[in-house]
mmCIF file of C-alpha atoms and ligand atoms in Angstrom:
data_model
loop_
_atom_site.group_PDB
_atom_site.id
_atom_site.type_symbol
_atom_site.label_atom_id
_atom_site.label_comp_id
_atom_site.label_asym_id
_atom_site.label_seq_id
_atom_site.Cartn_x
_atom_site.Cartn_y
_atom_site.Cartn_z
ATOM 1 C CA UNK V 113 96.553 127.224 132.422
ATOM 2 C CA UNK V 114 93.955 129.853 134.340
ATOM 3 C CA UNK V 115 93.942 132.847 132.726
ATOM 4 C CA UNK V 116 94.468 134.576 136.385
ATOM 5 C CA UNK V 117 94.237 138.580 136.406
ATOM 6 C CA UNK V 118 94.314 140.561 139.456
ATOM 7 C CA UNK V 119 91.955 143.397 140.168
ATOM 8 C CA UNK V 120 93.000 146.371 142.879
ATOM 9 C CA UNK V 121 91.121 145.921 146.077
ATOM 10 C CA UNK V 122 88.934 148.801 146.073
ATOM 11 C CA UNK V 123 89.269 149.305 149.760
ATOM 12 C CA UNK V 124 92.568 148.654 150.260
ATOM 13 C CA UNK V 125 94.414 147.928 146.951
ATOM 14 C CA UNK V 126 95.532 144.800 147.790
ATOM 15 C CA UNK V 127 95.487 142.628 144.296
ATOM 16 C CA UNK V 128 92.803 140.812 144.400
ATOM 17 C CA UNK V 129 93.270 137.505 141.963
ATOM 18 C CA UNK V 130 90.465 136.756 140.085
ATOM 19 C CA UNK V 131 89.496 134.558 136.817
ATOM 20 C CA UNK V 132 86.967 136.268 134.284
ATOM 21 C CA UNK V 133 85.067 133.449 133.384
ATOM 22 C CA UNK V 134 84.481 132.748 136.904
ATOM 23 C CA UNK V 135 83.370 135.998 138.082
ATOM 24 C CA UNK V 136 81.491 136.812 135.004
ATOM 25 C CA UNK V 137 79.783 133.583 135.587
ATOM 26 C CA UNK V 138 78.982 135.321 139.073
ATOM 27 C CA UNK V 139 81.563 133.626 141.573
ATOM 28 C CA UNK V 140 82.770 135.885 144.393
ATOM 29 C CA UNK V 141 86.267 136.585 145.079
ATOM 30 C CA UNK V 142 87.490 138.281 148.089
ATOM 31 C CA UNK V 143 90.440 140.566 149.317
ATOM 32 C CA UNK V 144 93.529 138.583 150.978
ATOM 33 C CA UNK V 145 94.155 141.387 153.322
ATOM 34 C CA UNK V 146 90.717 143.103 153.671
ATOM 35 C CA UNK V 147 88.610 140.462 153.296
ATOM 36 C CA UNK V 148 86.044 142.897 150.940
ATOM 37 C CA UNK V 149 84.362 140.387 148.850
ATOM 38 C CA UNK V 150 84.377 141.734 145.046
ATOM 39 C CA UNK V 151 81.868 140.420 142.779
ATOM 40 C CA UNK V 152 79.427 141.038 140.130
ATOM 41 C CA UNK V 153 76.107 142.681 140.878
ATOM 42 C CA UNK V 154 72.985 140.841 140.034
ATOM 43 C CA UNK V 155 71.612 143.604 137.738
ATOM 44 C CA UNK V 156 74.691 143.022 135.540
ATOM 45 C CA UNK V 157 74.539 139.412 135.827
ATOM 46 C CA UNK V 158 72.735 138.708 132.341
ATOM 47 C CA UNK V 159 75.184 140.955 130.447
ATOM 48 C CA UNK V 160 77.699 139.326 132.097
ATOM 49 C CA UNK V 161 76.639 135.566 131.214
ATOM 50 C CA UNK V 162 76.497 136.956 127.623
ATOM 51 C CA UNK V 163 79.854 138.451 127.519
ATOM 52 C CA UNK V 164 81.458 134.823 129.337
ATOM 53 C CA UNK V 165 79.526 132.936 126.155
ATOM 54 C CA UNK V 166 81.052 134.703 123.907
ATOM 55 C CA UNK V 167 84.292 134.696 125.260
ATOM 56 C CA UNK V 168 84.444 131.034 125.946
ATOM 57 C CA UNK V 169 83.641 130.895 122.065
ATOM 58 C CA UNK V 170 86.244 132.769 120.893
ATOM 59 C CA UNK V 171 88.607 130.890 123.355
ATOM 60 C CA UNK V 172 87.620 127.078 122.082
ATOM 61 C CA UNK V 173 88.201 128.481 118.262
ATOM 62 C CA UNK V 174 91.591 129.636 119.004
ATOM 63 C CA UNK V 175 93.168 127.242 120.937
ATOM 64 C CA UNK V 176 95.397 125.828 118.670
ATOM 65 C CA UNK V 177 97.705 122.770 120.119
ATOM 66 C CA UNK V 178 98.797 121.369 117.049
ATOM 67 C CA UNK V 179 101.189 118.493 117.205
ATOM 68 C CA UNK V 180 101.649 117.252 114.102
ATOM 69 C CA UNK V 181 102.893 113.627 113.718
ATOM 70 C CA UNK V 182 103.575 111.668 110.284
ATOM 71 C CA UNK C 164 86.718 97.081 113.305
ATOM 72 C CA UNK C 165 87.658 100.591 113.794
ATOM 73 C CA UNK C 166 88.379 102.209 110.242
ATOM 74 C CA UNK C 167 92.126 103.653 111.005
ATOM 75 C CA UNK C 168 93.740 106.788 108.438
ATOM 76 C CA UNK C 169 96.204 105.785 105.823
ATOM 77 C CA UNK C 170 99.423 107.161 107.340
ATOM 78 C CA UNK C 171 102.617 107.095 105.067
ATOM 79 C CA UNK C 172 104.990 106.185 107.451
ATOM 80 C CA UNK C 173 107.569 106.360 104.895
ATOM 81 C CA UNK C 174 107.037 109.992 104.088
ATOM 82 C CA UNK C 175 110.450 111.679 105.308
ATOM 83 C CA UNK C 176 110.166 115.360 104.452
ATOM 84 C CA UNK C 177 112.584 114.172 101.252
ATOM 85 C CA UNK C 178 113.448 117.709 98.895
ATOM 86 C CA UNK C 179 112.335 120.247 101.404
ATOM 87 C CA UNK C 180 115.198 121.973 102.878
ATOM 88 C CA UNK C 181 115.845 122.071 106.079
ATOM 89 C CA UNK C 182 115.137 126.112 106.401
ATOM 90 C CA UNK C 183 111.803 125.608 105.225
ATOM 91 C CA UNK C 184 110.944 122.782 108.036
ATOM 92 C CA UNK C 185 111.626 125.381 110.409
ATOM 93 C CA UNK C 186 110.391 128.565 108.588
ATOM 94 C CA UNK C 187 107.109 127.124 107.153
ATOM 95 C CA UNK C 188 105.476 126.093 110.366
ATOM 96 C CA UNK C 189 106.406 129.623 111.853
ATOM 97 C CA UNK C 190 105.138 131.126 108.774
ATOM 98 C CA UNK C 191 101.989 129.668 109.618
ATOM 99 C CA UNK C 192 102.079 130.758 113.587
ATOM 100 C CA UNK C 193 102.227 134.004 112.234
ATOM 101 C CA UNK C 194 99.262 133.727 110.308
ATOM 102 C CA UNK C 195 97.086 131.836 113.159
ATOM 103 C CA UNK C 196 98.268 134.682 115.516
ATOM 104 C CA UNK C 197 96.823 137.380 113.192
ATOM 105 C CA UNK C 198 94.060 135.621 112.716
ATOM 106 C CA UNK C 199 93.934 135.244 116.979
ATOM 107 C CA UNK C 200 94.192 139.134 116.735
ATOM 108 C CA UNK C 201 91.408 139.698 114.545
ATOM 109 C CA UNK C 202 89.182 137.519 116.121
ATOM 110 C CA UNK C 203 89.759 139.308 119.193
ATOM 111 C CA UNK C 204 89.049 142.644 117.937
ATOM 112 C CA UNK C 205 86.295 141.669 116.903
ATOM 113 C CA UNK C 206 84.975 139.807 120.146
ATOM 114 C CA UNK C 207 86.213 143.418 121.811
ATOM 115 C CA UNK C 208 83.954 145.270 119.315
ATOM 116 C CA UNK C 209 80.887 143.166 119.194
ATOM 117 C CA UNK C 210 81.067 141.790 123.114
ATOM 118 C CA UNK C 211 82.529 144.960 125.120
ATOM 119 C CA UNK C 212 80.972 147.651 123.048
ATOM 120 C CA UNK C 213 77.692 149.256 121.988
ATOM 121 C CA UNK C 214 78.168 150.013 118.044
ATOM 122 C CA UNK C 215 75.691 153.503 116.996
ATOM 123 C CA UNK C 216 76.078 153.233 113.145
ATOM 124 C CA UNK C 217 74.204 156.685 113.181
ATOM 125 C CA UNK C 218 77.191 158.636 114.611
ATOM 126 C CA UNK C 219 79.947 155.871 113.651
ATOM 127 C CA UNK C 220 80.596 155.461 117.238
ATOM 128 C CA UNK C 221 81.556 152.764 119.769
ATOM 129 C CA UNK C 222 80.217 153.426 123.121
ATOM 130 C CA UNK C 223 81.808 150.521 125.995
ATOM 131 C CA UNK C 224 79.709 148.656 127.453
ATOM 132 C CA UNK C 225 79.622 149.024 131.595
ATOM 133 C CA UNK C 226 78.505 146.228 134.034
ATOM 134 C CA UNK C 227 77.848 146.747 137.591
ATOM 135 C CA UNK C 228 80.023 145.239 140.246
ATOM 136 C CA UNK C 229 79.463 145.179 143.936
ATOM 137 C CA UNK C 230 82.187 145.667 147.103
ATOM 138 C CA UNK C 231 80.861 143.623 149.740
ATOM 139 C CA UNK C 232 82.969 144.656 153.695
ATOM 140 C CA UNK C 233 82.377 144.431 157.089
ATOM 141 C CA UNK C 234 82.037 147.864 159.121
ATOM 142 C CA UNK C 235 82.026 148.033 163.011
ATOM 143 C CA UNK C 236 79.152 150.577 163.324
ATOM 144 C CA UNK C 237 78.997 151.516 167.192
ATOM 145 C CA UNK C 238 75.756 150.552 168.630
ATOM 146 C CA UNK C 239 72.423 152.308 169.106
ATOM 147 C CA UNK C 240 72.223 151.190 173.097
ATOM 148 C CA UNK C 241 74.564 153.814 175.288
ATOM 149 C CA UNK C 242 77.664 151.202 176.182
ATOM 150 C CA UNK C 243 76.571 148.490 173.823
ATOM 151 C CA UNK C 244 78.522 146.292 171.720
ATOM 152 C CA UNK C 245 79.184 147.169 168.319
ATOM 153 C CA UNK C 246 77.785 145.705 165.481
ATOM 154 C CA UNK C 247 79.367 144.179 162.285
ATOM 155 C CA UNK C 248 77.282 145.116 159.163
ATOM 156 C CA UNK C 249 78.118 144.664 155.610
ATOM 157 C CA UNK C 250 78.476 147.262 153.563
ATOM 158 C CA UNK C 251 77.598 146.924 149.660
ATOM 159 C CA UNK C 252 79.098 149.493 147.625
ATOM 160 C CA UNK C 253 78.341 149.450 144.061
ATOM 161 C CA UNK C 254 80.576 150.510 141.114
ATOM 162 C CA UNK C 255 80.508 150.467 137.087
ATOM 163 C CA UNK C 256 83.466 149.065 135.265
ATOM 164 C CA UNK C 257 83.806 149.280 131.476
ATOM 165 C CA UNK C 258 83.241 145.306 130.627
ATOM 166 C CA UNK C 259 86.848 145.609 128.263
ATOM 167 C CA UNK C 260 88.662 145.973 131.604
ATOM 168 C CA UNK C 261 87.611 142.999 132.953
ATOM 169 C CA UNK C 262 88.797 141.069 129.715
ATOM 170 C CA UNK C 263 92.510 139.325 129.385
ATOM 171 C CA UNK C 264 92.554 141.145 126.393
ATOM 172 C CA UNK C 265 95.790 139.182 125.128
ATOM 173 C CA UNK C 266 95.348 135.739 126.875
ATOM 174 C CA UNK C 267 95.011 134.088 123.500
ATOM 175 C CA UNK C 268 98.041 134.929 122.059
ATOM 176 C CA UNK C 269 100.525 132.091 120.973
ATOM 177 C CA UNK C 270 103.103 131.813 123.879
ATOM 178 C CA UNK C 271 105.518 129.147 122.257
ATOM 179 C CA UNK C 272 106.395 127.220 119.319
ATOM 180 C CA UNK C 273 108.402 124.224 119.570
ATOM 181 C CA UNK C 274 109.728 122.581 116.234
ATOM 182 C CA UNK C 275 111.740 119.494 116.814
ATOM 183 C CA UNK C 276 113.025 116.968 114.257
ATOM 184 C CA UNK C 277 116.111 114.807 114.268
ATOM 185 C CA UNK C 278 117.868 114.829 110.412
ATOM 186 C CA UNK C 279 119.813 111.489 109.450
ATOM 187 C CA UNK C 280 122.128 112.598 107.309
ATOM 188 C CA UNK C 281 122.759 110.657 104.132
ATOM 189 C CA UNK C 282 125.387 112.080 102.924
ATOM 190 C CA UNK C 283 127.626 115.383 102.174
ATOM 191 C CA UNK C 284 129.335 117.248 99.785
ATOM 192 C CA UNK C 285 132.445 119.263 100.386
ATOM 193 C CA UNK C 286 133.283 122.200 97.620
ATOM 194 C CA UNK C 287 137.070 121.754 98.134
ATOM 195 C CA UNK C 288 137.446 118.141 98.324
ATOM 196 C CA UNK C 289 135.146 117.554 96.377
ATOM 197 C CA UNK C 290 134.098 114.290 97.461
ATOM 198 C CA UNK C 291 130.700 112.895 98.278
ATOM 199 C CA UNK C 292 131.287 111.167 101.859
ATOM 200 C CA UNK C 293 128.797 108.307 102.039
ATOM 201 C CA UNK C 294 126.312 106.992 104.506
ATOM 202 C CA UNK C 295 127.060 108.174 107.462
ATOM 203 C CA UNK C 296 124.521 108.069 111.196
ATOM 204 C CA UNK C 297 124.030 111.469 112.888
ATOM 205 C CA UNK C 298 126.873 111.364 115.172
ATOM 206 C CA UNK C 299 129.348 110.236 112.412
ATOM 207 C CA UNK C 300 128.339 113.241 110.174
ATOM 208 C CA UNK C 301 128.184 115.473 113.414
ATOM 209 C CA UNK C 302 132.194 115.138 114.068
ATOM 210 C CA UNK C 303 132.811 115.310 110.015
ATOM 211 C CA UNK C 304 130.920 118.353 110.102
ATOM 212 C CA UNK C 305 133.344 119.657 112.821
ATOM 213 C CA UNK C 306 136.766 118.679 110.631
ATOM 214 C CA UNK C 307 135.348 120.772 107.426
ATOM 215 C CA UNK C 308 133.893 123.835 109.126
ATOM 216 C CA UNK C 309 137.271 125.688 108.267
ATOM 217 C CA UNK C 310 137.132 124.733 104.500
ATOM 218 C CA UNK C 311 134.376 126.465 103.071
ATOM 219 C CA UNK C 312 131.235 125.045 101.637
ATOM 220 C CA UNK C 313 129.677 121.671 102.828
ATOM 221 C CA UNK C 314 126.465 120.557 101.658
ATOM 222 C CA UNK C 315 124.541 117.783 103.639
ATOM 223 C CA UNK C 316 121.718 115.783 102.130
ATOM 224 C CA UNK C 317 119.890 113.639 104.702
ATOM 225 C CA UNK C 318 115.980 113.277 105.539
ATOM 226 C CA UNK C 319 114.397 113.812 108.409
ATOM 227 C CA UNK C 320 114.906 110.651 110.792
ATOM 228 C CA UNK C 321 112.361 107.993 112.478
ATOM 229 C CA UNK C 322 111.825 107.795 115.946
ATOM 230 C CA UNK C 323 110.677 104.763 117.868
ATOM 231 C CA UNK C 324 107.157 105.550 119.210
ATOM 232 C CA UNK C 325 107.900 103.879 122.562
ATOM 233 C CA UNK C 326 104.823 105.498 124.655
ATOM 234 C CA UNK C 327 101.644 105.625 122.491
ATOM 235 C CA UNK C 328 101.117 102.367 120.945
ATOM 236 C CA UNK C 329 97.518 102.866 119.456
ATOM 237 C CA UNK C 330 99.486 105.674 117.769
ATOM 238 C CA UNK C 331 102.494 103.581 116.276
ATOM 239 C CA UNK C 332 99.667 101.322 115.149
ATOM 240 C CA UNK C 333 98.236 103.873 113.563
ATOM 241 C CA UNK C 334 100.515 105.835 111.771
ATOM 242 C CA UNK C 335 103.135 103.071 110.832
ATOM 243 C CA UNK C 336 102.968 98.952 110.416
ATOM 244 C CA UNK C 337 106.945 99.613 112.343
ATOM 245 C CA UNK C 338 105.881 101.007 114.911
ATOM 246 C CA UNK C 339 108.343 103.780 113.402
ATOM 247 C CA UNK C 340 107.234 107.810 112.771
ATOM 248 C CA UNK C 341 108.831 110.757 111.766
ATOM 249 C CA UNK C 342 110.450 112.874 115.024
ATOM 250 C CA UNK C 343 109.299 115.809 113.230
ATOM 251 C CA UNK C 344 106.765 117.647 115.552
ATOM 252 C CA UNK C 345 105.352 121.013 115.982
ATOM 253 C CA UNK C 346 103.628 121.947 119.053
ATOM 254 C CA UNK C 347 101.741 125.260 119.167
ATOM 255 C CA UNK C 348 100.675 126.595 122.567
ATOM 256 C CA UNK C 349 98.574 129.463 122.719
ATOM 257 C CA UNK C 350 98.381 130.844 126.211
ATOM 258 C CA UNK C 351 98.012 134.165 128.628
ATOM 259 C CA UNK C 352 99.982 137.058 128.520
ATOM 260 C CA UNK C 353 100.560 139.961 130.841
ATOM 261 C CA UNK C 354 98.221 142.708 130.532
ATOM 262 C CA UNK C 355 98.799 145.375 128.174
ATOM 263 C CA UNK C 356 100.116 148.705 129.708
ATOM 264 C CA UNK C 357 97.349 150.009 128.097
ATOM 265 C CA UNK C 358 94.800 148.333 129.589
ATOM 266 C CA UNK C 359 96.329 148.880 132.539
ATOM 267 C CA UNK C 360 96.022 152.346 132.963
ATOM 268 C CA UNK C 361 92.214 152.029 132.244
ATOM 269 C CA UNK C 362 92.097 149.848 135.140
ATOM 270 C CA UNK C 363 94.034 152.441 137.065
ATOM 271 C CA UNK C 364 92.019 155.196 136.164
ATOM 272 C CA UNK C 365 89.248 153.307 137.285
ATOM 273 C CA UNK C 366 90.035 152.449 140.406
ATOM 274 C CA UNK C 367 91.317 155.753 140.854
ATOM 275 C CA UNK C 368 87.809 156.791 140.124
ATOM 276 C CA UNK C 369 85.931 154.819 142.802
ATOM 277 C CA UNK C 370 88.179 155.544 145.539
ATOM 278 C CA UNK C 371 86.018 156.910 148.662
ATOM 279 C CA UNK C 372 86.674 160.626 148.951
ATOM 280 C CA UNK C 373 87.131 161.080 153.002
ATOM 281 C CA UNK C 374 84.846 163.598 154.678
ATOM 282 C CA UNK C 375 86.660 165.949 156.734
ATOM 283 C CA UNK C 376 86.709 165.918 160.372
ATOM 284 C CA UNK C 377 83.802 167.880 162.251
ATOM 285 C CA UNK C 378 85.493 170.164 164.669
HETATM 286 ZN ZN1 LIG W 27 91.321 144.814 150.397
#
Protein backbone atom coordinates (compact mmCIF):
# COMPACT_ATOMS: atom_id res chain seq x y z
CA UNK A 1 0.00 0.00 0.00
CA UNK A 2 1.30 3.87 -0.83
CA UNK A 3 1.56 5.64 2.06
CA UNK A 4 -0.56 8.59 0.19
CA UNK A 5 -0.86 12.02 2.25
CA UNK A 6 -2.36 15.03 0.88
CA UNK A 7 -0.84 18.45 1.19
CA UNK A 8 -3.23 21.85 0.88
CA UNK A 9 -2.70 23.50 -2.42
CA UNK A 10 -1.06 26.58 -1.47
CA UNK A 11 -2.87 28.57 -4.07
CA UNK A 12 -5.99 27.24 -3.93
CA UNK A 13 -6.30 24.56 -1.17
CA UNK A 14 -7.25 21.98 -3.21
CA UNK A 15 -5.58 18.59 -1.58
CA UNK A 16 -2.94 17.95 -3.36
CA UNK A 17 -2.01 13.94 -3.04
CA UNK A 18 1.38 13.32 -2.69
CA UNK A 19 3.81 10.30 -1.50
CA UNK A 20 6.89 11.36 0.76
CA UNK A 21 9.33 9.18 -0.53
CA UNK A 22 8.58 10.37 -3.89
CA UNK A 23 8.73 13.97 -3.39
CA UNK A 24 11.54 13.83 -1.00
CA UNK A 25 13.28 11.92 -3.65
CA UNK A 26 12.43 15.20 -5.73
CA UNK A 27 9.32 14.12 -7.94
CA UNK A 28 6.83 16.92 -8.67
CA UNK A 29 3.29 16.74 -7.91
CA UNK A 30 0.79 19.15 -9.09
CA UNK A 31 -2.67 20.70 -8.06
CA UNK A 32 -5.88 18.85 -9.62
CA UNK A 33 -7.72 22.06 -9.84
CA UNK A 34 -4.93 24.72 -10.12
CA UNK A 35 -2.53 22.99 -11.80
CA UNK A 36 0.42 24.74 -9.30
CA UNK A 37 3.08 22.22 -9.42
CA UNK A 38 4.38 21.61 -5.64
CA UNK A 39 7.72 20.26 -5.20
CA UNK A 40 10.90 20.33 -3.40
CA UNK A 41 13.43 23.06 -4.02
CA UNK A 42 16.84 22.10 -5.16
CA UNK A 43 18.64 23.80 -2.22
CA UNK A 44 16.76 21.36 0.06
CA UNK A 45 17.24 18.52 -2.14
CA UNK A 46 20.33 16.91 -0.20
CA UNK A 47 18.55 17.17 3.17
CA UNK A 48 15.82 15.78 1.66
CA UNK A 49 17.60 12.57 0.07
CA UNK A 50 18.95 12.14 3.66
CA UNK A 51 15.74 12.31 5.44
CA UNK A 52 14.02 9.61 2.48
CA UNK A 53 17.26 7.18 3.50
CA UNK A 54 16.52 7.17 6.66
CA UNK A 55 13.04 6.78 6.44
CA UNK A 56 13.09 3.98 3.97
CA UNK A 57 15.35 2.35 6.80
CA UNK A 58 13.20 2.58 9.43
CA UNK A 59 10.32 1.40 7.09
CA UNK A 60 12.20 -2.06 5.81
CA UNK A 61 12.98 -2.80 9.78
CA UNK A 62 9.45 -2.54 10.71
CA UNK A 63 7.56 -4.15 8.31
CA UNK A 64 6.58 -7.05 9.97
CA UNK A 65 4.30 -9.66 7.79
CA UNK A 66 4.67 -12.56 9.80
CA UNK A 67 2.79 -15.63 8.78
CA UNK A 68 3.73 -18.22 10.73
CA UNK A 69 3.20 -21.81 9.44
CA UNK A 70 4.16 -25.21 11.33
CA UNK B 1 20.19 -30.85 -3.41
CA UNK B 2 18.71 -27.98 -1.68
CA UNK B 3 19.23 -28.46 2.23
CA UNK B 4 15.33 -28.06 3.40
CA UNK B 5 14.46 -27.10 7.56
CA UNK B 6 13.36 -29.89 9.78
CA UNK B 7 9.66 -29.04 10.17
CA UNK B 8 7.64 -31.11 12.81
CA UNK B 9 4.66 -31.52 11.05
CA UNK B 10 3.28 -33.33 13.89
CA UNK B 11 3.62 -30.49 16.33
CA UNK B 12 -0.18 -29.58 17.17
CA UNK B 13 -0.05 -26.80 19.75
CA UNK B 14 -0.86 -29.99 22.33
CA UNK B 15 -1.18 -28.37 26.34
CA UNK B 16 -1.46 -24.77 25.38
CA UNK B 17 -4.86 -23.54 25.89
CA UNK B 18 -6.71 -22.21 23.55
CA UNK B 19 -6.69 -18.46 25.26
CA UNK B 20 -3.13 -18.39 25.04
CA UNK B 21 -3.08 -19.21 21.04
CA UNK B 22 -4.96 -16.17 20.71
CA UNK B 23 -3.52 -13.96 23.54
CA UNK B 24 0.21 -14.80 23.04
CA UNK B 25 0.58 -13.70 19.48
CA UNK B 26 -1.29 -10.36 20.42
CA UNK B 27 0.88 -10.11 23.35
CA UNK B 28 3.61 -9.98 21.05
CA UNK B 29 1.85 -7.29 18.47
CA UNK B 30 1.83 -5.24 21.33
CA UNK B 31 5.32 -5.43 21.93
CA UNK B 32 6.43 -5.05 18.05
CA UNK B 33 4.08 -1.96 18.00
CA UNK B 34 5.97 -0.31 20.91
CA UNK B 35 8.89 -1.15 19.61
CA UNK B 36 7.40 0.51 15.96
CA UNK B 37 6.77 3.57 18.30
CA UNK B 38 10.09 3.91 19.61
CA UNK B 39 11.78 3.49 16.59
CA UNK B 40 9.84 6.20 15.23
CA UNK B 41 10.55 8.64 17.83
CA UNK B 42 13.59 8.20 17.40
CA UNK B 43 13.77 8.52 13.45
CA UNK B 44 11.54 11.91 14.38
CA UNK B 45 14.34 13.03 16.76
CA UNK B 46 17.45 12.16 14.91
CA UNK B 47 15.93 12.73 11.08
CA UNK B 48 13.42 15.84 11.56
CA UNK B 49 15.31 17.63 14.24
CA UNK B 50 18.51 19.50 15.06
CA UNK B 51 19.52 18.20 18.76
CA UNK B 52 21.75 21.41 20.79
CA UNK B 53 22.93 19.32 23.84
CA UNK B 54 24.19 22.80 25.15
CA UNK B 55 20.67 24.16 25.85
CA UNK B 56 18.87 20.56 25.88
CA UNK B 57 16.93 21.64 22.96
CA UNK B 58 15.41 20.24 19.75
CA UNK B 59 15.25 22.73 17.06
CA UNK B 60 13.04 21.11 13.63
CA UNK B 61 14.62 20.86 10.90
CA UNK B 62 13.04 23.07 7.75
CA UNK B 63 13.46 22.19 4.01
CA UNK B 64 12.61 24.44 1.26
CA UNK B 65 9.78 23.71 -1.09
CA UNK B 66 8.87 25.50 -4.24
CA UNK B 67 5.09 26.51 -5.78
CA UNK B 68 5.53 26.41 -9.34
CA UNK B 69 1.93 28.41 -11.40
CA UNK B 70 1.18 29.95 -14.40
CA UNK B 71 0.27 33.84 -14.28
CA UNK B 72 -1.26 35.75 -17.31
CA UNK B 73 0.93 38.91 -16.98
CA UNK B 74 -0.55 41.50 -19.62
CA UNK B 75 1.96 42.34 -22.16
CA UNK B 76 4.60 45.05 -22.50
CA UNK B 77 3.37 45.99 -26.35
CA UNK B 78 0.05 48.46 -26.08
CA UNK B 79 -2.80 45.72 -27.35
CA UNK B 80 -0.54 42.72 -27.20
CA UNK B 81 -1.23 39.33 -26.17
CA UNK B 82 -0.62 38.31 -22.80
CA UNK B 83 1.95 36.23 -21.68
CA UNK B 84 1.94 33.02 -19.51
CA UNK B 85 4.94 33.03 -17.06
CA UNK B 86 5.61 30.78 -14.23
CA UNK B 87 5.76 31.92 -11.11
CA UNK B 88 8.12 30.14 -8.39
CA UNK B 89 7.22 30.90 -4.99
CA UNK B 90 9.31 29.48 -2.36
CA UNK B 91 8.28 28.34 1.17
CA UNK B 92 9.92 26.50 4.36
CA UNK B 93 8.10 23.59 5.87
CA UNK B 94 9.24 21.94 9.11
CA UNK B 95 10.58 18.41 7.52
CA UNK B 96 8.17 16.48 10.54
CA UNK B 97 5.17 17.74 8.55
CA UNK B 98 5.98 16.19 5.60
CA UNK B 99 6.40 12.74 7.48
CA UNK B 100 3.36 9.99 7.81
CA UNK B 101 4.25 10.14 11.19
CA UNK B 102 2.04 6.92 12.03
CA UNK B 103 2.19 4.97 8.67
CA UNK B 104 4.02 2.17 10.40
CA UNK B 105 1.71 1.28 12.82
CA UNK B 106 0.22 -2.35 12.84
CA UNK B 107 -3.23 -2.06 11.06
CA UNK B 108 -4.47 -5.77 11.58
CA UNK B 109 -3.88 -8.98 13.15
CA UNK B 110 -5.43 -11.99 11.88
CA UNK B 111 -5.14 -15.29 14.04
CA UNK B 112 -6.82 -18.23 12.47
CA UNK B 113 -6.68 -21.89 13.51
CA UNK B 114 -9.23 -24.65 13.18
CA UNK B 115 -9.33 -26.92 16.75
CA UNK B 116 -10.31 -30.75 16.26
CA UNK B 117 -11.73 -31.51 19.19
CA UNK B 118 -10.83 -34.76 20.87
CA UNK B 119 -12.94 -34.93 23.31
CA UNK B 120 -15.10 -33.20 26.28
CA UNK B 121 -15.96 -33.25 29.65
CA UNK B 122 -19.29 -32.25 31.07
CA UNK B 123 -19.34 -31.31 35.09
CA UNK B 124 -22.94 -32.62 35.45
CA UNK B 125 -22.91 -35.67 33.47
CA UNK B 126 -19.98 -36.33 34.10
CA UNK B 127 -19.03 -38.25 31.21
CA UNK B 128 -16.08 -38.00 28.90
CA UNK B 129 -17.79 -38.00 25.26
CA UNK B 130 -15.23 -39.54 22.92
CA UNK B 131 -13.76 -38.75 19.57
CA UNK B 132 -15.74 -36.66 18.03
CA UNK B 133 -14.86 -34.27 14.30
CA UNK B 134 -15.50 -30.51 14.63
CA UNK B 135 -18.97 -30.43 13.51
CA UNK B 136 -20.01 -33.39 15.78
CA UNK B 137 -18.60 -31.58 18.91
CA UNK B 138 -20.00 -28.20 17.46
CA UNK B 139 -23.87 -29.42 17.84
CA UNK B 140 -22.87 -31.30 21.34
CA UNK B 141 -21.56 -28.14 22.39
CA UNK B 142 -25.00 -26.56 21.56
CA UNK B 143 -27.15 -29.43 23.71
CA UNK B 144 -24.87 -28.69 27.02
CA UNK B 145 -24.58 -24.91 26.90
CA UNK B 146 -27.57 -24.79 29.48
CA UNK B 147 -25.85 -27.26 31.96
CA UNK B 148 -23.00 -25.61 33.29
CA UNK B 149 -19.40 -26.48 32.83
CA UNK B 150 -18.01 -28.28 29.66
CA UNK B 151 -14.49 -28.75 29.14
CA UNK B 152 -13.16 -29.58 25.55
CA UNK B 153 -9.74 -31.07 24.94
CA UNK B 154 -8.81 -31.13 21.24
CA UNK B 155 -5.52 -29.85 19.32
CA UNK B 156 -5.26 -27.61 16.88
CA UNK B 157 -6.25 -29.33 13.42
CA UNK B 158 -4.25 -30.00 9.97
CA UNK B 159 -5.09 -28.43 6.94
CA UNK B 160 -4.41 -29.74 3.47
CA UNK B 161 -1.82 -27.39 1.87
CA UNK B 162 -3.59 -27.49 -1.51
CA UNK B 163 -1.80 -24.24 -3.15
CA UNK B 164 1.93 -24.14 -2.20
CA UNK B 165 3.42 -27.40 -2.84
CA UNK B 166 7.22 -26.55 -2.35
CA UNK B 167 5.73 -25.57 1.03
CA UNK B 168 3.82 -28.93 1.92
CA UNK B 169 7.13 -30.45 0.85
CA UNK B 170 8.73 -28.60 3.10
CA UNK B 171 7.10 -28.47 6.20
CA UNK B 172 5.42 -32.02 6.18
CA UNK B 173 6.25 -35.60 4.27
CA UNK B 174 1.79 -35.40 4.15
CA UNK B 175 1.59 -32.74 2.55
CA UNK B 176 -0.42 -31.87 5.90
CA UNK B 177 0.33 -28.44 8.26
CA UNK B 178 -1.10 -26.92 11.07
CA UNK B 179 -4.11 -24.18 10.02
CA UNK B 180 -2.73 -22.18 12.72
CA UNK B 181 -1.55 -18.81 11.15
CA UNK B 182 -0.85 -15.36 12.23
CA UNK B 183 -0.59 -12.66 9.80
CA UNK B 184 0.67 -9.25 10.97
CA UNK B 185 0.15 -6.27 8.67
CA UNK B 186 1.65 -3.15 9.52
CA UNK B 187 0.30 -0.35 7.40
CA UNK B 188 -0.72 3.63 7.14
CA UNK B 189 -2.84 5.40 9.30
CA UNK B 190 -4.64 8.70 9.14
CA UNK B 191 -2.73 11.58 10.23
CA UNK B 192 -2.67 12.56 13.70
CA UNK B 193 -4.89 15.63 14.60
CA UNK B 194 -1.90 16.84 15.85
CA UNK B 195 0.06 16.91 13.07
CA UNK B 196 -2.55 18.23 11.41
CA UNK B 197 -2.87 21.42 12.84
CA UNK B 198 0.92 22.00 12.22
CA UNK B 199 0.17 21.52 8.70
CA UNK B 200 -2.67 23.97 9.07
CA UNK B 201 -0.82 26.48 10.72
CA UNK B 202 1.51 26.27 8.07
CA UNK B 203 -0.32 26.72 5.32
CA UNK B 204 -2.08 29.29 7.07
CA UNK B 205 1.28 30.91 7.26
CA UNK B 206 2.20 31.06 3.56
CA UNK B 207 -1.01 32.21 2.36
CA UNK B 208 -0.42 35.44 0.00
CA UNK B 209 -1.60 38.47 1.93
CA UNK B 210 -3.65 40.55 -0.95
CA UNK B 211 -2.53 44.12 -1.57
CA UNK B 212 -5.29 46.46 -1.47
CA UNK B 213 -6.74 48.07 -4.39
CA UNK B 214 -5.07 51.46 -5.63
CA UNK B 215 -7.84 53.94 -5.90
ZN1 LIG C 1 -4.42 24.47 -6.42
Amino acid sequence: MINEQKIPCPVCKTQIPFDVSLLLQGAKFSCPKCQSVVAISNNSMTQAEEAVKQYEKLKQSSKKQKDTRR
Amino acid sequence: MAIRPKIDSTYNFSGILIDDLVSLPLLSVVRSESKMSEEQIALLLNNCFNYNPEDNYFTPKVIEMSVTRSVLQPSTIPDGEPNLEQIVTYFNVPLISLFPINALAIQSVKIDFDIDILWQYNENVGAIEERNDSLGARSLIEQTAENSKVEMFGKVAKRKNSVANNVSEMEGIDGMNSSYSIDVLAGPLPLSKGILSIIDLYTSAIDPVEMPEEV
